[in-house]
Coordinates of C-alpha atoms in Angstrom, one line a residue:
M202 CA 0.0 0.0 0.0
G203 CA 3.1 2.2 -0.2
G204 CA 3.8 4.8 -2.7
V205 CA 1.3 7.5 -4.1
H206 CA -2.1 6.2 -4.5
V207 CA -3.6 7.9 -7.5
V208 CA -6.9 7.5 -9.2
L209 CA -8.3 9.6 -12.0
T210 CA -10.5 12.8 -12.4
G211 CA -12.2 13.3 -15.8
P212 CA -14.3 11.4 -18.2
A213 CA -13.8 7.7 -18.5
A214 CA -13.0 8.2 -22.4
E215 CA -9.7 9.5 -21.2
L216 CA -8.7 6.8 -18.8
P217 CA -6.0 5.3 -21.4
A218 CA -4.4 8.8 -22.0
V219 CA -4.2 9.7 -18.4
V220 CA -2.7 6.3 -17.1
R221 CA -0.1 6.4 -20.0
E222 CA 0.9 9.8 -18.7
G223 CA 1.1 8.4 -15.2
E224 CA 3.2 5.5 -16.2
A225 CA 5.6 7.5 -18.0
A226 CA 6.6 9.4 -14.8
P227 CA 9.8 8.7 -13.0
E228 CA 7.7 7.2 -10.2
P229 CA 4.6 5.6 -11.6
P230 CA 1.8 5.7 -9.1
R231 CA 0.0 2.9 -7.6
W232 CA -3.6 2.9 -9.4
T233 CA -6.3 2.2 -6.7
W234 CA -9.7 0.4 -7.8
D235 CA -12.3 -1.6 -6.5
D236 CA -11.5 -4.7 -8.7
T237 CA -8.8 -5.1 -11.1
N238 CA -11.0 -7.0 -13.5
R239 CA -13.4 -3.7 -13.7
W240 CA -10.7 -1.6 -15.0
Y241 CA -7.4 -3.2 -16.4
P242 CA -8.9 -5.2 -19.2
D243 CA -10.0 -2.2 -21.1
L244 CA -6.8 -0.5 -20.5
L245 CA -5.0 -3.6 -21.9
A246 CA -7.2 -3.4 -24.9
D247 CA -5.8 0.0 -25.6
G248 CA -2.2 -1.2 -25.1
V249 CA -1.7 0.2 -21.8
R250 CA 0.1 -1.7 -19.0
V251 CA 0.1 -0.6 -15.4
E252 CA 3.1 -1.2 -13.1
R253 CA 1.4 -1.1 -9.7
A254 CA -2.1 -1.4 -8.4
H255 CA -4.1 -1.9 -5.1
D256 CA -7.0 -4.0 -5.5
L257 CA -9.6 -2.9 -2.7
R258 CA -11.7 -6.0 -3.2
L259 CA -8.9 -8.4 -2.6
A260 CA -7.3 -6.4 0.2
R261 CA -10.5 -6.2 2.0
V262 CA -10.9 -10.1 2.1
I263 CA -7.3 -10.3 3.5
L264 CA -7.8 -7.6 6.2
R265 CA -11.2 -8.7 7.2
R266 CA -9.8 -12.4 8.2
S267 CA -6.1 -11.8 8.9
P268 CA -5.1 -12.4 12.8
L269 CA -2.7 -9.6 12.4
A270 CA -5.6 -7.1 11.9
A271 CA -8.2 -8.8 14.3
A272 CA -7.9 -6.2 17.0
T273 CA -8.6 -3.3 14.5
P274 CA -12.1 -1.6 13.9
F275 CA -11.9 -2.5 10.5
A276 CA -12.2 -6.3 11.2
S277 CA -15.2 -6.1 13.4
T278 CA -17.4 -3.7 11.7
A279 CA -20.8 -4.9 10.3
P280 CA -20.5 -6.4 6.7
D281 CA -21.5 -3.9 3.8
G282 CA -21.4 -3.8 0.2
W283 CA -17.6 -4.1 -0.1
D284 CA -17.9 -7.7 1.5
G285 CA -20.5 -8.8 -1.1
L286 CA -18.4 -7.4 -4.2
E287 CA -18.0 -10.2 -6.5
P288 CA -14.9 -10.3 -8.9
A289 CA -15.8 -8.9 -12.4
P290 CA -15.2 -11.2 -15.4
A291 CA -12.1 -10.3 -17.3
S292 CA -14.0 -10.9 -20.4
R293 CA -16.2 -8.3 -19.7
A294 CA -14.1 -5.4 -21.2
G295 CA -15.8 -3.4 -23.8
A296 CA -19.1 -5.3 -23.1
G297 CA -20.8 -3.1 -20.6
G298 CA -18.0 -3.3 -18.0
T299 CA -16.5 0.1 -18.7
P300 CA -16.6 2.5 -15.9
A301 CA -19.0 5.2 -16.1
P302 CA -17.8 8.8 -16.7
D303 CA -18.1 10.0 -13.0
A304 CA -16.1 7.1 -12.0
L305 CA -12.6 8.5 -12.1
F306 CA -11.5 10.3 -8.8
D307 CA -8.1 11.2 -7.0
L308 CA -7.0 9.0 -4.2
G309 CA -3.6 10.5 -3.7
A310 CA -5.2 13.0 -1.2
L311 CA -8.2 10.6 -0.2
A312 CA -10.6 12.6 -2.1
A313 CA -14.4 13.1 -1.3
P314 CA -16.5 10.2 -1.7
S315 CA -17.2 9.3 -5.5
R316 CA -19.8 7.1 -7.0
R317 CA -19.9 4.7 -9.9
G318 CA -22.9 3.8 -11.9
G319 CA -23.7 0.7 -13.9
S320 CA -22.0 -1.8 -11.8
D321 CA -22.1 -3.8 -8.6
A322 CA -19.9 -0.9 -7.1
A323 CA -22.4 1.7 -7.5
A324 CA -23.0 2.7 -3.9
L325 CA -19.5 2.0 -2.8
D326 CA -16.9 4.5 -1.8
P327 CA -13.3 3.6 -2.8
A328 CA -11.7 6.6 -1.2
S329 CA -13.2 5.8 2.2
E330 CA -12.2 2.1 1.8
L331 CA -8.6 3.0 0.9
A332 CA -8.5 5.2 4.2
A333 CA -10.0 2.5 6.1
Q334 CA -7.7 -0.4 4.9
T335 CA -4.5 2.0 5.4
A336 CA -5.6 2.5 9.0
A337 CA -6.4 -1.0 9.4
V338 CA -2.8 -2.1 8.2
E339 CA -1.0 0.6 10.3
A340 CA -2.9 -0.5 13.3
S341 CA -2.0 -4.3 13.0
T342 CA 0.4 -6.1 14.9
D343 CA 2.6 -6.4 11.8
P344 CA 2.0 -3.7 9.2
G345 CA 5.1 -4.7 7.0
R346 CA 3.9 -8.3 6.5
L347 CA 0.3 -7.1 5.6
R348 CA 1.6 -4.3 3.4
F349 CA 3.9 -7.0 1.5
L350 CA 0.7 -9.5 1.3
L351 CA -1.8 -6.8 -0.2
A352 CA 0.8 -5.6 -2.6
A353 CA 1.5 -9.3 -3.8
E354 CA -2.2 -10.0 -4.0
S355 CA -2.8 -7.0 -6.0
A356 CA 0.2 -7.9 -8.4
G357 CA -1.1 -11.2 -8.9
A358 CA -4.6 -9.5 -10.0
L359 CA -2.4 -7.6 -12.6
V360 CA -0.6 -10.9 -13.8
A361 CA -4.1 -12.7 -14.1
A362 CA -5.5 -9.9 -16.1
E363 CA -2.8 -9.7 -18.4
M364 CA -2.5 -13.7 -18.9
H365 CA -6.1 -13.5 -20.0
H366 CA -5.5 -10.6 -22.2
A367 CA -2.4 -12.2 -23.9
G368 CA -3.8 -15.7 -23.9
L369 CA -2.0 -19.1 -23.9
P370 CA -0.7 -19.9 -27.6
W371 CA -2.7 -22.8 -28.8
R372 CA -2.9 -24.6 -32.0
A373 CA -6.5 -25.6 -32.9
D374 CA -5.1 -28.0 -35.6
V375 CA -2.9 -29.9 -33.3
H376 CA -5.5 -30.3 -30.9
D377 CA -7.7 -31.9 -33.5
A378 CA -5.1 -33.9 -34.6
I379 CA -4.5 -35.2 -31.0
L380 CA -8.1 -36.0 -30.5
T381 CA -8.4 -37.8 -34.0
E382 CA -5.5 -39.9 -33.0
R383 CA -6.9 -40.9 -29.6
L384 CA -10.6 -41.0 -30.4
G385 CA -11.0 -41.2 -33.8
P386 CA -12.5 -38.6 -36.6
R387 CA -14.7 -35.9 -34.9
P388 CA -18.2 -37.6 -34.9
P389 CA -21.6 -36.0 -35.7
E390 CA -23.1 -34.1 -32.7
G391 CA -24.4 -36.2 -30.0
R392 CA -22.6 -39.4 -31.1
R393 CA -19.7 -41.1 -29.5
P394 CA -16.3 -40.9 -31.2
E395 CA -15.2 -44.1 -33.2
R396 CA -12.8 -45.3 -30.6
L397 CA -15.3 -45.1 -27.7
E398 CA -17.9 -46.7 -29.7
A399 CA -15.5 -49.6 -30.4
L400 CA -14.6 -49.8 -26.6
A401 CA -18.3 -49.7 -25.6
V402 CA -19.0 -52.8 -28.0
T403 CA -15.8 -54.5 -26.4
I404 CA -17.2 -53.9 -22.7
R405 CA -20.7 -55.4 -23.6
D406 CA -19.0 -58.4 -25.1
A407 CA -16.9 -58.9 -21.9
L408 CA -19.8 -58.7 -20.0
D409 CA -22.2 -60.5 -22.1
A410 CA -24.5 -57.5 -22.1
P411 CA -27.1 -56.5 -24.5
P412 CA -26.4 -53.9 -27.1
T413 CA -28.5 -51.5 -25.2
L414 CA -26.1 -51.4 -22.2
N415 CA -24.7 -47.7 -21.8
P416 CA -21.2 -47.7 -20.5
D417 CA -21.7 -44.0 -19.5
S418 CA -24.4 -45.1 -17.1
H419 CA -22.9 -46.1 -13.9
P420 CA -25.7 -47.7 -12.2
D421 CA -26.6 -49.9 -15.3
L422 CA -22.7 -50.7 -15.7
L423 CA -22.5 -51.7 -12.4
K424 CA -25.5 -53.8 -12.4
A425 CA -24.2 -55.6 -15.7
M426 CA -20.8 -56.3 -13.9
Q427 CA -22.5 -57.7 -10.9
Y428 CA -24.4 -60.0 -13.2
A429 CA -21.3 -61.2 -15.0
G430 CA -19.6 -61.8 -11.6
V431 CA -17.1 -58.9 -11.8
G432 CA -17.0 -58.2 -8.0
A433 CA -16.8 -54.5 -8.4
S434 CA -18.8 -52.4 -5.8
S435 CA -17.6 -49.2 -7.6
L436 CA -16.1 -47.8 -10.6
R437 CA -13.2 -46.3 -8.7
K438 CA -9.9 -46.7 -10.8
W439 CA -7.9 -48.1 -7.9
E440 CA -10.7 -50.7 -7.0
L441 CA -10.9 -51.9 -10.9
E442 CA -7.3 -52.3 -10.9
T443 CA -7.3 -55.0 -8.3
I444 CA -9.9 -57.2 -10.3
D445 CA -8.8 -59.7 -12.9
H446 CA -11.6 -59.8 -15.4
P447 CA -11.5 -59.3 -19.3
V448 CA -13.7 -56.2 -18.9
I449 CA -11.3 -54.4 -16.9
A450 CA -8.7 -53.1 -19.3
P451 CA -11.2 -51.7 -21.9
L452 CA -13.3 -50.2 -19.1
L453 CA -10.4 -48.3 -17.7
E454 CA -9.3 -47.1 -21.3
Y455 CA -12.9 -46.1 -22.1
K456 CA -13.2 -43.9 -18.7
K457 CA -9.8 -42.3 -19.7
L458 CA -10.8 -41.3 -23.2
V459 CA -14.3 -40.3 -21.8
R460 CA -12.5 -37.7 -19.5
L461 CA -10.5 -36.5 -22.5
A462 CA -13.5 -36.2 -25.1
T463 CA -15.8 -34.5 -22.3
A464 CA -13.1 -32.1 -20.6
N465 CA -11.0 -31.2 -23.6
G466 CA -12.8 -32.4 -26.5
W467 CA -14.0 -30.7 -29.6
H468 CA -16.7 -28.9 -27.8
W469 CA -14.0 -27.5 -25.4
L470 CA -11.8 -26.6 -28.5
D471 CA -14.8 -24.8 -30.3
T472 CA -15.7 -23.0 -26.9
W473 CA -12.4 -21.8 -25.4
V474 CA -9.8 -21.3 -28.5
R475 CA -10.0 -18.4 -30.5
D476 CA -7.5 -16.8 -32.9
G477 CA -4.9 -19.3 -31.8
R478 CA -5.1 -18.5 -28.0
F479 CA -6.9 -20.1 -24.9
R480 CA -8.0 -17.6 -22.6
T481 CA -9.3 -18.6 -19.1
E482 CA -10.3 -16.4 -16.3
Y483 CA -8.0 -16.7 -13.1
L484 CA -9.6 -16.0 -9.7
V485 CA -6.7 -14.5 -7.7
G486 CA -7.2 -15.8 -4.0
G487 CA -10.0 -18.1 -5.3
V488 CA -9.1 -20.6 -2.6
V489 CA -9.2 -19.8 1.0
T490 CA -5.4 -20.6 1.3
G491 CA -4.5 -17.9 -1.3
R492 CA -4.2 -20.2 -4.1
W493 CA -5.6 -19.3 -7.4
S494 CA -8.8 -20.9 -9.1
S495 CA -10.0 -20.4 -12.7
V496 CA -13.4 -20.1 -14.4
G497 CA -14.0 -21.7 -17.7
G498 CA -11.9 -24.2 -19.7
G499 CA -10.3 -26.0 -16.6
A500 CA -6.9 -24.1 -17.0
L501 CA -5.7 -25.4 -13.7
Q502 CA -6.2 -29.2 -14.9
L503 CA -4.9 -29.1 -18.3
P504 CA -4.0 -32.9 -19.0
K505 CA -0.9 -34.2 -20.6
D506 CA -3.0 -35.5 -23.4
V507 CA -3.7 -31.9 -25.0
R508 CA -0.5 -30.0 -23.9
G509 CA 0.9 -30.6 -27.4
A510 CA -1.5 -28.2 -28.6
V511 CA 0.3 -25.5 -26.7
V512 CA 2.6 -24.4 -29.3
A513 CA 4.8 -21.1 -29.4
D514 CA 4.3 -18.7 -32.2
P515 CA 6.9 -18.8 -35.0
G516 CA 10.1 -17.4 -33.9
W517 CA 9.1 -17.6 -30.2
A518 CA 9.6 -20.3 -27.4
L519 CA 8.0 -21.4 -24.4
V520 CA 10.1 -21.0 -21.2
V521 CA 8.4 -23.4 -18.6
A522 CA 9.8 -23.3 -15.0
D523 CA 8.5 -25.0 -11.9
V524 CA 9.8 -25.0 -8.4
A525 CA 10.7 -28.5 -6.7
Q526 CA 9.1 -29.4 -3.3
L527 CA 7.8 -25.8 -2.7
E528 CA 5.7 -26.5 0.2
P529 CA 8.5 -28.6 2.2
R530 CA 11.0 -25.6 1.3
V531 CA 8.3 -23.2 2.7
L532 CA 7.8 -25.2 5.7
A533 CA 11.7 -25.2 6.4
A534 CA 11.7 -21.4 6.1
M535 CA 8.6 -20.7 8.2
S536 CA 9.9 -22.8 11.0
R537 CA 13.6 -21.7 10.7
D538 CA 14.6 -25.4 10.6
E539 CA 17.9 -25.1 9.3
A540 CA 18.4 -29.1 9.3
M541 CA 15.5 -29.3 7.0
A542 CA 16.6 -26.5 4.8
A543 CA 19.9 -28.1 4.5
A544 CA 18.4 -31.4 3.2
G545 CA 17.2 -29.5 0.3
R546 CA 20.6 -27.4 -0.5
D547 CA 21.4 -29.9 -3.4
G548 CA 18.1 -29.6 -5.3
D549 CA 16.0 -32.7 -4.2
M550 CA 15.0 -32.5 -0.6
Y551 CA 13.7 -35.6 -0.3
A552 CA 17.0 -37.3 -1.5
G553 CA 18.5 -34.9 0.8
I554 CA 16.5 -36.3 3.7
V555 CA 17.8 -39.9 2.9
S556 CA 21.3 -38.7 2.5
S557 CA 21.1 -37.3 6.2
G558 CA 20.0 -40.8 7.2
V559 CA 16.7 -39.9 8.5
V560 CA 14.7 -42.4 6.4
A561 CA 15.7 -45.2 4.1
T562 CA 14.1 -44.4 0.7
R563 CA 13.0 -41.1 -1.3
E564 CA 9.7 -42.4 -1.4
L565 CA 9.4 -42.8 2.4
A566 CA 10.8 -39.2 2.8
K567 CA 8.1 -37.8 0.3
L568 CA 5.3 -39.9 2.2
G569 CA 6.4 -38.8 5.5
M570 CA 6.7 -35.1 4.7
L571 CA 3.3 -35.2 2.6
G572 CA 1.8 -36.8 5.9
A573 CA 3.2 -34.1 8.1
M574 CA 1.9 -31.4 6.1
Y575 CA -1.5 -33.1 5.2
G576 CA -2.0 -35.0 8.4
G577 CA -1.3 -38.6 7.5
T578 CA -2.1 -40.6 10.3
T579 CA -1.9 -44.2 8.8
G580 CA 0.4 -46.5 6.7
A581 CA 4.3 -45.6 5.7
S582 CA 3.6 -41.8 6.6
A583 CA 2.6 -42.3 10.1
Q584 CA 5.6 -44.9 10.3
V585 CA 8.2 -42.4 9.4
L586 CA 6.7 -39.2 11.3
P587 CA 8.6 -39.9 14.5
S588 CA 12.0 -39.9 12.5
L589 CA 11.0 -36.8 10.9
G590 CA 10.1 -35.2 14.2
R591 CA 13.4 -35.9 15.7
A592 CA 15.4 -34.7 12.6
F593 CA 13.5 -31.7 11.9
P594 CA 11.7 -30.8 15.3
R595 CA 10.9 -27.0 14.5
A596 CA 9.3 -28.0 11.0
I597 CA 7.2 -30.6 12.5
A598 CA 6.2 -28.6 15.7
L599 CA 4.9 -26.0 13.4
V600 CA 2.5 -27.9 11.7
E601 CA 1.7 -29.9 14.7
D602 CA 0.8 -26.6 16.4
A603 CA -1.2 -25.3 13.6
A604 CA -3.2 -28.6 13.7
R605 CA -3.8 -28.3 17.6
A606 CA -5.0 -24.7 17.0
G607 CA -7.4 -25.9 14.4
E608 CA -8.7 -28.5 16.9
R609 CA -9.3 -26.0 19.4
G610 CA -11.5 -23.7 17.1
E611 CA -8.8 -21.2 16.5
V612 CA -7.7 -19.2 13.5
V613 CA -4.3 -19.7 12.1
S614 CA -2.2 -17.6 9.7
T615 CA 0.0 -18.0 6.8
W616 CA 3.6 -16.3 7.1
L617 CA 2.6 -13.0 5.7
G618 CA -0.8 -12.8 7.6
R619 CA -3.7 -14.5 5.6
G620 CA -6.1 -15.9 8.1
S621 CA -7.7 -19.2 7.9
P622 CA -11.5 -19.3 8.0
A623 CA -13.0 -19.9 11.6
P624 CA -14.7 -23.5 11.8
G625 CA -18.1 -22.0 12.1
E626 CA -21.4 -23.3 13.5
S627 CA -20.8 -27.1 12.4
W628 CA -17.7 -27.2 14.6
E629 CA -19.5 -25.7 17.4
R630 CA -22.5 -28.1 17.3
A631 CA -20.2 -30.9 17.1
Q632 CA -18.2 -29.8 20.3
A633 CA -21.4 -29.2 22.1
G634 CA -22.9 -32.5 21.1
A635 CA -19.8 -34.2 22.5
Y636 CA -20.4 -32.7 25.8
E637 CA -24.2 -33.6 25.8
S638 CA -23.4 -37.4 25.1
D639 CA -21.2 -40.0 26.4
D640 CA -20.1 -40.8 22.4
G641 CA -17.8 -37.9 21.4
G642 CA -16.6 -39.9 18.5
G643 CA -18.2 -37.8 16.0
A644 CA -16.9 -34.7 17.5
R645 CA -13.4 -35.8 17.7
S646 CA -13.6 -36.8 14.0
Y647 CA -14.7 -33.3 13.1
T648 CA -12.2 -31.7 15.1
R649 CA -9.5 -33.8 13.8
S650 CA -10.6 -33.1 10.3
W651 CA -10.5 -29.4 11.0
G652 CA -7.1 -29.9 12.5
R653 CA -5.8 -31.5 9.3
F654 CA -7.0 -28.2 7.3
T655 CA -5.4 -25.8 9.7
R656 CA -2.0 -28.1 9.6
N657 CA -1.9 -27.5 5.6
F658 CA -3.4 -24.0 5.4
V659 CA -0.2 -22.5 6.9
V660 CA 1.9 -24.3 4.4
Q661 CA 0.0 -24.1 1.5
G662 CA -1.0 -20.5 2.2
T663 CA 2.6 -19.4 2.6
A664 CA 3.7 -21.5 -0.7
A665 CA 0.8 -19.3 -2.3
E666 CA 2.5 -16.3 -0.9
W667 CA 6.0 -17.2 -2.2
A668 CA 4.2 -17.9 -5.8
L669 CA 2.7 -14.4 -5.8
A670 CA 6.1 -13.0 -4.9
W671 CA 7.6 -15.0 -7.5
L672 CA 5.0 -13.9 -10.4
A673 CA 5.5 -10.2 -9.2
S674 CA 9.1 -10.3 -9.5
V675 CA 8.9 -12.0 -12.8
R676 CA 6.2 -9.9 -14.3
R677 CA 8.6 -6.8 -13.6
R678 CA 11.6 -8.4 -14.8
L679 CA 10.2 -9.6 -18.2
W680 CA 8.8 -6.1 -18.7
A681 CA 12.5 -4.7 -18.1
L682 CA 13.8 -6.9 -20.6
G683 CA 12.3 -4.8 -23.4
E684 CA 11.1 -5.7 -26.9
T685 CA 12.5 -7.8 -29.5
G686 CA 13.8 -6.9 -32.7
A687 CA 12.7 -9.9 -34.5
T688 CA 9.3 -11.1 -35.6
A689 CA 6.4 -10.1 -33.3
G690 CA 4.4 -12.6 -32.0
A691 CA 0.5 -13.2 -32.1
A692 CA -0.2 -11.9 -28.7
P693 CA -2.1 -8.6 -28.7
E694 CA -0.4 -5.1 -27.6
P695 CA 1.3 -4.3 -25.1
F696 CA 3.1 -7.9 -25.3
A697 CA 3.4 -8.4 -29.2
R698 CA 7.1 -7.9 -29.1
R699 CA 7.8 -8.6 -25.3
P700 CA 8.3 -12.0 -23.3
H701 CA 5.0 -12.3 -21.4
L702 CA 3.6 -14.7 -18.8
V703 CA 1.0 -17.0 -20.2
F704 CA 0.2 -19.7 -17.6
F705 CA 0.5 -20.2 -13.9
L706 CA -0.3 -23.3 -11.9
H707 CA 0.6 -22.9 -8.1
D708 CA 4.4 -23.7 -8.5
E709 CA 4.9 -23.5 -12.2
V710 CA 4.8 -20.7 -14.9
V711 CA 5.1 -20.6 -18.6
V712 CA 6.6 -17.6 -20.3
H713 CA 6.1 -17.0 -24.2
A714 CA 9.3 -15.5 -25.3
P715 CA 11.1 -14.5 -28.6
V716 CA 13.6 -17.2 -29.1
G717 CA 16.5 -14.9 -28.7
M718 CA 15.4 -13.7 -25.4
A719 CA 14.7 -17.1 -24.0
E720 CA 18.1 -17.5 -22.1
A721 CA 17.8 -13.9 -20.5
V722 CA 14.2 -15.1 -19.4
E723 CA 15.5 -18.3 -18.0
R724 CA 17.9 -16.3 -16.1
E725 CA 15.2 -13.9 -14.7
L726 CA 13.0 -16.7 -13.7
R727 CA 15.8 -18.3 -11.5
E728 CA 16.5 -14.7 -10.1
A729 CA 13.1 -13.9 -9.6
A730 CA 12.7 -17.4 -7.3
A731 CA 15.7 -16.3 -5.3
E732 CA 14.4 -12.9 -4.9
A733 CA 11.0 -14.4 -3.6
G734 CA 12.5 -16.3 -0.9
R735 CA 14.6 -13.3 0.3
L736 CA 11.5 -11.1 0.3
L737 CA 9.6 -13.6 2.4
F738 CA 12.4 -15.1 4.5
G739 CA 15.2 -12.7 4.7
Q740 CA 18.6 -14.4 4.7
F741 CA 17.5 -17.8 6.2
P742 CA 19.4 -20.3 4.1
V743 CA 16.5 -21.8 2.2
E744 CA 16.8 -22.5 -1.5
F745 CA 14.0 -22.6 -4.1
P746 CA 15.7 -24.4 -7.1
L747 CA 13.9 -24.3 -10.5
T748 CA 13.6 -26.6 -13.3
V749 CA 13.6 -25.0 -16.4
A750 CA 13.0 -25.8 -20.0
Q751 CA 12.8 -24.0 -23.2
V752 CA 10.8 -25.7 -25.8
Q753 CA 8.1 -25.2 -28.5
S754 CA 5.6 -27.3 -27.3
Y755 CA 4.5 -27.4 -23.8
A756 CA 4.2 -31.2 -23.9
D757 CA 8.0 -31.4 -24.1
A758 CA 8.6 -29.7 -21.0
K759 CA 8.6 -32.7 -18.8

């Protein structure tokens, strides 16, 4: 929230010109608005990029729930319109989402209340909201952390809008060829693809079922399987794989291809790919831990089957980077567990745990660490937890303390101050029921379940904060690399000649870059990861190593 906050005065039609002028200043202002997607897409459509912004909607969600601001009046005031403000869709730009002419005002001096017409924010006063948020941060128990978190969250909103604007390069012809190879030629509407129809026949034959059996009807299919003596109680993959019967192999293949056809088939291609780009809408902070979610097209679940269609423009490359074992490294840094940080010093933390003599195999190290962070209480993860606790006492104590806090109904916090949701009335009823009856088993089960949630919340949420810091640094560094003198890409301005982010998935990013700038992009990705670690954890000796690949197709990155 630092720096000069500026909002504009004048007609909305002048917005791009005024922002261009502000961005050309030696110290560009921090543009403050109610919701990034209500303003930024139209600016991008005019080729205007902003360096910094403050998203009041996202900041309010954080401040209302943060334990760091819990004692401030801001946290305890009655809900109002800001609490109910829904994120605007990124695709709304130019279709009724343009701010009204009287929507522009100057927040540099916290101007008098202004009103916007024609949107969900019509009755909201951004000037007063910014003043209230600033006061809440200053009155919090750790203003520095909250300022960092709000700046990172707002930067994430800029990244999300820019990735929607630029789009992920997507070859529709390659996608169609992948579908044709796996499923057969595109069928008429309402018909199964050729390969699925052939598998349906094989399934019926293996079950000695009539031609009317529809393998897409789970009740009918299970009934036919029981009649044939298959012995399956469900269609879950793990159960089917334990059964020896001729129907199992074709059924598993059918299920796999059905997922491809329904989730990323021809209908998906027709709906989501336009002009060589796939554009989804990312929801920054869409998960309570701060992780992103998405609306439309399933961007966060792009299967390997179709990644071959993600192809760089001619003369360009995809630079794909992901960080190894992000959450365990974050846990080591949060807890200041130097022994655990040292285990990840050579790249593979799980291998480092084995080398230090804590457990016998890498698989056990991984299972044990995942169990510690997610609350695994059975099997191999439970068996190795005592060894991990002795080797890394500070790290294991941190997640155990978070779990116990959750079980007591308390709110826990990420490193920068994002608060977990309170357990709510269901938790309270379960606890009350335990006192009113002799059987507290239901309450204990609910309590332990909430403890598993808070145990992971502190780690996953802090990992999301590291990723936000990484994204913000990458975004700034890519812009600073400047324009290519070679062939422009198909992305719209202001990214046609610049390397730019096109995809993000928790601990992985994809940058679309001119081939001649790919090496520089890789260097900046690595330096941004190191910078994110320093910004969050200071000089604590934890490393965030990246695996980076320069490829033409996303399918070749791993």
